[in-house]
Structure formats: C-alpha cells, structure tokens
C-alpha cells in the first residue's frame, strides 16, 4: 500500500468504527484504552493493518497485544484474545463473521465445570458480572451469552457469509453487527449504515 492508500484506509476505518459505536443518540462512544477483541486475519491480509492504522488515531488495547499476536497462529490468537477479554472486559469486536460466530457458539461451553474460562483470574467487576449472569441465566433456564457479561460499543463483521450469522451475533452480543466490505487488494470498499 502507498502512504496515500493507508491514509484513506485509516479515515475509512475510523469512520466505520465511529459509525458502529454510535448508539441511539448517534453519539460515538469510542475512547482511548477501549479493549478490542480482534478476530481478523493477520498481515498480509488487509485486516492485519487494523491495529497499525488505529495506532495513528486512537489508543485501543488489542486482545491479545499486537506484538504478541504476531507470534501466534490464528486459532491461538483468538483463544488468547477471548481469555484476556474475560479478565479485562471487551469494548469492541472486529471479526470475520464465521469466526465471530464460532467464538460465540463456544462461549457457554467455556464455563462448564464451574470455574473454567479463567473465572478466578477476573477483576472483581468481571467476577461480579459473571456470577450475576450465571445466576440470572440459571433462573431463565438458558446458557450464558456474551451479552450477559459484556456491553460492546461496536461489533464490526466482514466476510461474504455475514448474512448467515448476523441475527445470531445480534442476539448473542446484544448489539447490531455492522457489516463491512473489504479485500486485501482494495482495502475497505464500503459499509452498511444503521438504516
């Protein structure tokens, strides 16, 4: 990519993230230090540029940290990122739709056996949220869902199969996924909007 392509890519990515994080009042809720669960492919794929271009605009904390993630396989990175999210919380989630769905579908199974999923390593707030969610879900006779623990500000999905997973992701995370259209050669092509 040329510098001018990266500049356009950065502007488009910030616009998409801002749009995705805007709530009913249309006020974006992004801030420095937001924790990002990153379920996208690394460089040389275009999604591997996300942390690089974000770094020029805003101080997001990627789960796992980008330098550490480079030495991991795709599966290891997703597992570690989610484990860190369980300890520190998650504010934003970027993912290939199928990967986001896979993580979501396996969410409840990570808690079977009581204290699995790193429950004892959580900060007090996360431990409180977990225990409260576990109790409420038991009362309702359902499995724990990501929305029971996290209040995402933004959920951005990519992939040609997004339509197949969007409703399930919305239900599980409690937020409307924003679908983007992108490719490694052309970077970001477009996005849907709230309407």
PDB file of C-alpha atoms in Angstrom:
ATOM      1  CA  UNK A   1       0.000   0.000   0.000  1.00  0.00           C
ATOM      2  CA  UNK A   2       1.121   3.539  -0.693  1.00  0.00           C
ATOM      3  CA  UNK A   3       1.020   6.150   2.069  1.00  0.00           C
ATOM      4  CA  UNK A   4      -1.990   7.818   0.455  1.00  0.00           C
ATOM      5  CA  UNK A   5      -3.842   4.471   0.350  1.00  0.00           C
ATOM      6  CA  UNK A   6      -3.072   3.964   4.041  1.00  0.00           C
ATOM      7  CA  UNK A   7      -4.353   7.453   4.849  1.00  0.00           C
ATOM      8  CA  UNK A   8      -7.659   6.763   3.087  1.00  0.00           C
ATOM      9  CA  UNK A   9      -7.830   3.329   4.727  1.00  0.00           C
ATOM     10  CA  UNK A  10      -7.288   4.897   8.174  1.00  0.00           C
ATOM     11  CA  UNK A  11     -10.010   7.504   7.587  1.00  0.00           C
ATOM     12  CA  UNK A  12     -12.454   4.869   6.367  1.00  0.00           C
ATOM     13  CA  UNK A  13     -11.682   2.520   9.250  1.00  0.00           C
ATOM     14  CA  UNK A  14     -12.156   5.276  11.832  1.00  0.00           C
ATOM     15  CA  UNK A  15     -15.430   6.298  10.170  1.00  0.00           C
ATOM     16  CA  UNK A  16     -16.705   2.705  10.217  1.00  0.00           C
ATOM     17  CA  UNK A  17     -15.715   2.203  13.851  1.00  0.00           C
ATOM     18  CA  UNK A  18     -17.271   5.521  14.856  1.00  0.00           C
ATOM     19  CA  UNK A  19     -20.483   4.683  12.992  1.00  0.00           C
ATOM     20  CA  UNK A  20     -20.614   1.235  14.545  1.00  0.00           C
ATOM     21  CA  UNK A  21     -20.129   2.609  18.051  1.00  0.00           C
ATOM     22  CA  UNK A  22     -22.811   5.275  17.791  1.00  0.00           C
ATOM     23  CA  UNK A  23     -25.886   4.499  19.826  1.00  0.00           C
ATOM     24  CA  UNK A  24     -29.482   5.653  19.541  1.00  0.00           C
ATOM     25  CA  UNK A  25     -28.469   9.236  20.274  1.00  0.00           C
ATOM     26  CA  UNK A  26     -25.960   8.964  17.420  1.00  0.00           C
ATOM     27  CA  UNK A  27     -23.081   9.812  19.744  1.00  0.00           C
ATOM     28  CA  UNK A  28     -19.951   7.743  19.261  1.00  0.00           C
ATOM     29  CA  UNK A  29     -18.648   6.143  22.436  1.00  0.00           C
ATOM     30  CA  UNK A  30     -15.041   5.363  21.444  1.00  0.00           C
ATOM     31  CA  UNK A  31     -12.235   6.327  23.779  1.00  0.00           C
ATOM     32  CA  UNK A  32      -8.552   5.703  24.345  1.00  0.00           C
ATOM     33  CA  UNK A  33      -7.980   2.475  26.232  1.00  0.00           C
ATOM     34  CA  UNK A  34     -11.005   0.644  24.808  1.00  0.00           C
ATOM     35  CA  UNK A  35     -10.296  -3.087  24.674  1.00  0.00           C
ATOM     36  CA  UNK A  36     -10.653  -4.725  21.266  1.00  0.00           C
ATOM     37  CA  UNK A  37     -11.245  -8.431  20.707  1.00  0.00           C
ATOM     38  CA  UNK A  38      -9.585  -8.928  17.351  1.00  0.00           C
ATOM     39  CA  UNK A  39     -10.919 -11.873  15.342  1.00  0.00           C
ATOM     40  CA  UNK A  40      -9.451 -10.996  11.960  1.00  0.00           C
ATOM     41  CA  UNK A  41      -6.641 -12.384   9.849  1.00  0.00           C
ATOM     42  CA  UNK A  42      -3.091 -11.006  10.318  1.00  0.00           C
ATOM     43  CA  UNK A  43      -0.875  -9.356   7.719  1.00  0.00           C
ATOM     44  CA  UNK A  44      -0.523  -9.766   4.789  1.00  0.00           C
ATOM     45  CA  UNK A  45      -4.342  -9.662   4.811  1.00  0.00           C
ATOM     46  CA  UNK A  46      -5.860  -6.187   4.923  1.00  0.00           C
ATOM     47  CA  UNK A  47      -7.350  -6.833   8.352  1.00  0.00           C
ATOM     48  CA  UNK A  48      -3.838  -7.143   9.751  1.00  0.00           C
ATOM     49  CA  UNK A  49      -3.495  -3.416   9.082  1.00  0.00           C
ATOM     50  CA  UNK A  50      -6.288  -2.509  11.515  1.00  0.00           C
ATOM     51  CA  UNK A  51      -4.032  -2.216  14.592  1.00  0.00           C
ATOM     52  CA  UNK A  52      -1.385  -0.343  12.600  1.00  0.00           C
ATOM     53  CA  UNK A  53      -3.704   2.351  11.291  1.00  0.00           C
ATOM     54  CA  UNK A  54      -5.700   2.613  14.519  1.00  0.00           C
ATOM     55  CA  UNK A  55      -2.438   3.320  16.337  1.00  0.00           C
ATOM     56  CA  UNK A  56      -2.156   6.566  14.340  1.00  0.00           C
ATOM     57  CA  UNK A  57      -5.554   7.780  15.600  1.00  0.00           C
ATOM     58  CA  UNK A  58      -6.604   6.188  18.879  1.00  0.00           C
ATOM     59  CA  UNK A  59      -5.064   4.101  21.653  1.00  0.00           C
ATOM     60  CA  UNK A  60      -7.047   0.866  21.521  1.00  0.00           C
ATOM     61  CA  UNK A  61      -5.822  -2.093  23.572  1.00  0.00           C
ATOM     62  CA  UNK A  62      -5.904  -5.191  21.386  1.00  0.00           C
ATOM     63  CA  UNK A  63      -6.575  -8.573  22.924  1.00  0.00           C
ATOM     64  CA  UNK A  64      -4.027 -10.116  22.645  1.00  0.00           C
ATOM     65  CA  UNK A  65      -1.480  -7.303  22.228  1.00  0.00           C
ATOM     66  CA  UNK A  66      -0.424  -6.953  18.593  1.00  0.00           C
ATOM     67  CA  UNK A  67       3.270  -7.767  19.169  1.00  0.00           C
ATOM     68  CA  UNK A  68       2.344 -10.962  20.989  1.00  0.00           C
ATOM     69  CA  UNK A  69      -0.307 -11.863  18.427  1.00  0.00           C
ATOM     70  CA  UNK A  70       2.225 -11.886  15.569  1.00  0.00           C
ATOM     71  CA  UNK A  71       3.873 -14.997  17.012  1.00  0.00           C
ATOM     72  CA  UNK A  72       0.588 -16.926  17.362  1.00  0.00           C
ATOM     73  CA  UNK A  73      -1.496 -18.948  14.982  1.00  0.00           C
ATOM     74  CA  UNK A  74      -4.936 -17.622  14.071  1.00  0.00           C
ATOM     75  CA  UNK A  75      -6.629 -20.067  16.447  1.00  0.00           C
ATOM     76  CA  UNK A  76      -4.220 -19.353  19.319  1.00  0.00           C
ATOM     77  CA  UNK A  77      -4.695 -15.615  18.882  1.00  0.00           C
ATOM     78  CA  UNK A  78      -8.491 -15.890  19.018  1.00  0.00           C
ATOM     79  CA  UNK A  79      -8.422 -18.122  22.098  1.00  0.00           C
ATOM     80  CA  UNK A  80      -5.922 -15.881  23.933  1.00  0.00           C
ATOM     81  CA  UNK A  81      -7.826 -12.725  22.982  1.00  0.00           C
ATOM     82  CA  UNK A  82     -11.061 -14.070  24.363  1.00  0.00           C
ATOM     83  CA  UNK A  83      -9.346 -15.288  27.534  1.00  0.00           C
ATOM     84  CA  UNK A  84      -7.924 -11.787  28.077  1.00  0.00           C
ATOM     85  CA  UNK A  85     -11.360 -10.335  27.363  1.00  0.00           C
ATOM     86  CA  UNK A  86     -12.790 -12.464  30.157  1.00  0.00           C
ATOM     87  CA  UNK A  87     -10.241 -10.941  32.529  1.00  0.00           C
ATOM     88  CA  UNK A  88     -10.249  -7.326  31.342  1.00  0.00           C
ATOM     89  CA  UNK A  89     -13.553  -6.848  29.536  1.00  0.00           C
ATOM     90  CA  UNK A  90     -14.297  -6.234  25.857  1.00  0.00           C
ATOM     91  CA  UNK A  91     -15.452  -2.944  24.338  1.00  0.00           C
ATOM     92  CA  UNK A  92     -15.147  -3.600  20.610  1.00  0.00           C
ATOM     93  CA  UNK A  93     -15.096  -6.746  18.494  1.00  0.00           C
ATOM     94  CA  UNK A  94     -13.815  -6.937  14.938  1.00  0.00           C
ATOM     95  CA  UNK A  95     -14.228 -10.331  13.372  1.00  0.00           C
ATOM     96  CA  UNK A  96     -14.751 -12.401  10.320  1.00  0.00           C
ATOM     97  CA  UNK A  97     -18.395 -13.309  10.661  1.00  0.00           C
ATOM     98  CA  UNK A  98     -17.772 -17.047  10.731  1.00  0.00           C
ATOM     99  CA  UNK A  99     -15.020 -16.650  13.362  1.00  0.00           C
ATOM    100  CA  UNK A 100     -17.205 -14.365  15.492  1.00  0.00           C
ATOM    101  CA  UNK A 101     -19.990 -16.929  15.250  1.00  0.00           C
ATOM    102  CA  UNK A 102     -17.655 -19.790  16.188  1.00  0.00           C
ATOM    103  CA  UNK A 103     -16.372 -17.886  19.246  1.00  0.00           C
ATOM    104  CA  UNK A 104     -19.952 -17.031  20.196  1.00  0.00           C
ATOM    105  CA  UNK A 105     -21.201 -20.605  19.817  1.00  0.00           C
ATOM    106  CA  UNK A 106     -18.398 -21.904  22.038  1.00  0.00           C
ATOM    107  CA  UNK A 107     -18.825 -19.188  24.649  1.00  0.00           C
ATOM    108  CA  UNK A 108     -21.104 -21.077  27.063  1.00  0.00           C
ATOM    109  CA  UNK A 109     -19.042 -24.265  26.909  1.00  0.00           C
ATOM    110  CA  UNK A 110     -16.023 -22.393  28.272  1.00  0.00           C
ATOM    111  CA  UNK A 111     -17.843 -22.071  31.626  1.00  0.00           C
ATOM    112  CA  UNK A 112     -18.931 -25.650  32.110  1.00  0.00           C
ATOM    113  CA  UNK A 113     -17.326 -27.104  35.213  1.00  0.00           C
ATOM    114  CA  UNK A 114     -17.812 -24.028  37.370  1.00  0.00           C
ATOM    115  CA  UNK A 115     -14.560 -22.067  37.409  1.00  0.00           C
ATOM    116  CA  UNK A 116     -13.236 -22.757  33.933  1.00  0.00           C
ATOM    117  CA  UNK A 117     -12.731 -19.913  31.493  1.00  0.00           C
ATOM    118  CA  UNK A 118     -10.414 -18.111  33.920  1.00  0.00           C
ATOM    119  CA  UNK A 119     -13.207 -17.037  36.253  1.00  0.00           C
ATOM    120  CA  UNK A 120     -10.881 -16.865  39.261  1.00  0.00           C
ATOM    121  CA  UNK A 121      -8.481 -14.586  37.357  1.00  0.00           C
ATOM    122  CA  UNK A 122     -11.087 -11.929  36.641  1.00  0.00           C
ATOM    123  CA  UNK A 123     -11.040  -8.473  38.088  1.00  0.00           C
ATOM    124  CA  UNK A 124     -13.700  -8.054  40.793  1.00  0.00           C
ATOM    125  CA  UNK A 125     -16.072  -6.297  38.376  1.00  0.00           C
ATOM    126  CA  UNK A 126     -15.834  -9.143  35.835  1.00  0.00           C
ATOM    127  CA  UNK A 127     -16.220 -11.743  38.579  1.00  0.00           C
ATOM    128  CA  UNK A 128     -19.323  -9.920  39.822  1.00  0.00           C
ATOM    129  CA  UNK A 129     -20.747  -9.729  36.280  1.00  0.00           C
ATOM    130  CA  UNK A 130     -20.033 -13.421  35.743  1.00  0.00           C
ATOM    131  CA  UNK A 131     -21.704 -14.545  38.974  1.00  0.00           C
ATOM    132  CA  UNK A 132     -24.703 -12.281  38.384  1.00  0.00           C
ATOM    133  CA  UNK A 133     -25.055 -13.504  34.778  1.00  0.00           C
ATOM    134  CA  UNK A 134     -24.669 -17.152  35.794  1.00  0.00           C
ATOM    135  CA  UNK A 135     -27.421 -16.745  38.408  1.00  0.00           C
ATOM    136  CA  UNK A 136     -29.790 -14.915  36.022  1.00  0.00           C
ATOM    137  CA  UNK A 137     -29.253 -17.430  33.223  1.00  0.00           C
ATOM    138  CA  UNK A 138     -29.872 -20.342  35.603  1.00  0.00           C
ATOM    139  CA  UNK A 139     -33.165 -18.692  36.647  1.00  0.00           C
ATOM    140  CA  UNK A 140     -34.141 -18.304  32.994  1.00  0.00           C
ATOM    141  CA  UNK A 141     -33.013 -21.823  32.112  1.00  0.00           C
ATOM    142  CA  UNK A 142     -30.593 -20.765  29.377  1.00  0.00           C
ATOM    143  CA  UNK A 143     -26.881 -20.775  28.673  1.00  0.00           C
ATOM    144  CA  UNK A 144     -24.810 -17.712  29.418  1.00  0.00           C
ATOM    145  CA  UNK A 145     -24.343 -15.429  26.410  1.00  0.00           C
ATOM    146  CA  UNK A 146     -21.673 -12.788  25.709  1.00  0.00           C
ATOM    147  CA  UNK A 147     -24.298 -10.034  26.183  1.00  0.00           C
ATOM    148  CA  UNK A 148     -24.680 -11.168  29.793  1.00  0.00           C
ATOM    149  CA  UNK A 149     -21.078 -10.168  30.536  1.00  0.00           C
ATOM    150  CA  UNK A 150     -20.119  -7.503  28.025  1.00  0.00           C
ATOM    151  CA  UNK A 151     -21.661  -4.273  26.796  1.00  0.00           C
ATOM    152  CA  UNK A 152     -19.999  -3.901  23.439  1.00  0.00           C
ATOM    153  CA  UNK A 153     -19.720  -0.452  21.951  1.00  0.00           C
ATOM    154  CA  UNK A 154     -19.021  -1.803  18.477  1.00  0.00           C
ATOM    155  CA  UNK A 155     -19.272  -5.100  16.590  1.00  0.00           C
ATOM    156  CA  UNK A 156     -17.850  -4.984  13.069  1.00  0.00           C
ATOM    157  CA  UNK A 157     -18.073  -8.067  10.848  1.00  0.00           C
ATOM    158  CA  UNK A 158     -16.588  -8.904   7.487  1.00  0.00           C
ATOM    159  CA  UNK A 159     -16.933 -11.818   5.125  1.00  0.00           C
ATOM    160  CA  UNK A 160     -19.134 -12.977   2.298  1.00  0.00           C
ATOM    161  CA  UNK A 161     -21.117 -15.131   4.736  1.00  0.00           C
ATOM    162  CA  UNK A 162     -22.122 -12.354   7.145  1.00  0.00           C
ATOM    163  CA  UNK A 163     -25.820 -12.580   6.275  1.00  0.00           C
ATOM    164  CA  UNK A 164     -25.822 -16.166   7.564  1.00  0.00           C
ATOM    165  CA  UNK A 165     -24.574 -15.158  11.024  1.00  0.00           C
ATOM    166  CA  UNK A 166     -25.826 -11.624  11.619  1.00  0.00           C
ATOM    167  CA  UNK A 167     -29.034 -12.446  13.509  1.00  0.00           C
ATOM    168  CA  UNK A 168     -27.298 -14.941  15.798  1.00  0.00           C
ATOM    169  CA  UNK A 169     -24.494 -12.457  16.523  1.00  0.00           C
ATOM    170  CA  UNK A 170     -27.001  -9.688  17.282  1.00  0.00           C
ATOM    171  CA  UNK A 171     -28.876 -11.949  19.693  1.00  0.00           C
ATOM    172  CA  UNK A 172     -25.758 -13.231  21.456  1.00  0.00           C
ATOM    173  CA  UNK A 173     -23.879  -9.940  21.832  1.00  0.00           C
ATOM    174  CA  UNK A 174     -26.849  -7.603  22.258  1.00  0.00           C
ATOM    175  CA  UNK A 175     -25.672  -5.187  19.571  1.00  0.00           C
ATOM    176  CA  UNK A 176     -26.281  -4.815  15.847  1.00  0.00           C
ATOM    177  CA  UNK A 177     -23.253  -6.003  13.884  1.00  0.00           C
ATOM    178  CA  UNK A 178     -22.069  -3.532  11.248  1.00  0.00           C
ATOM    179  CA  UNK A 179     -21.052  -5.322   8.064  1.00  0.00           C
ATOM    180  CA  UNK A 180     -18.129  -4.003   6.059  1.00  0.00           C
ATOM    181  CA  UNK A 181     -16.982  -4.924   2.595  1.00  0.00           C
ATOM    182  CA  UNK A 182     -13.238  -5.206   2.151  1.00  0.00           C
ATOM    183  CA  UNK A 183     -10.489  -7.099   0.397  1.00  0.00           C
ATOM    184  CA  UNK A 184      -6.754  -7.359   0.739  1.00  0.00           C
ATOM    185  CA  UNK A 185      -6.086  -5.823  -2.671  1.00  0.00           C
ATOM    186  CA  UNK A 186      -8.585  -2.963  -2.476  1.00  0.00           C
ATOM    187  CA  UNK A 187      -8.737  -2.418   1.323  1.00  0.00           C
ATOM    188  CA  UNK A 188     -12.135  -1.143   2.555  1.00  0.00           C
ATOM    189  CA  UNK A 189     -14.723  -0.876  -0.185  1.00  0.00           C
ATOM    190  CA  UNK A 190     -17.822   0.055   1.780  1.00  0.00           C
ATOM    191  CA  UNK A 191     -20.027  -0.388   4.785  1.00  0.00           C
ATOM    192  CA  UNK A 192     -23.661  -0.646   5.597  1.00  0.00           C
ATOM    193  CA  UNK A 193     -25.212   2.044   7.777  1.00  0.00           C
ATOM    194  CA  UNK A 194     -27.725   1.862  10.626  1.00  0.00           C
ATOM    195  CA  UNK A 195     -30.537   2.445   8.137  1.00  0.00           C
TER     196      UNK A 195
END
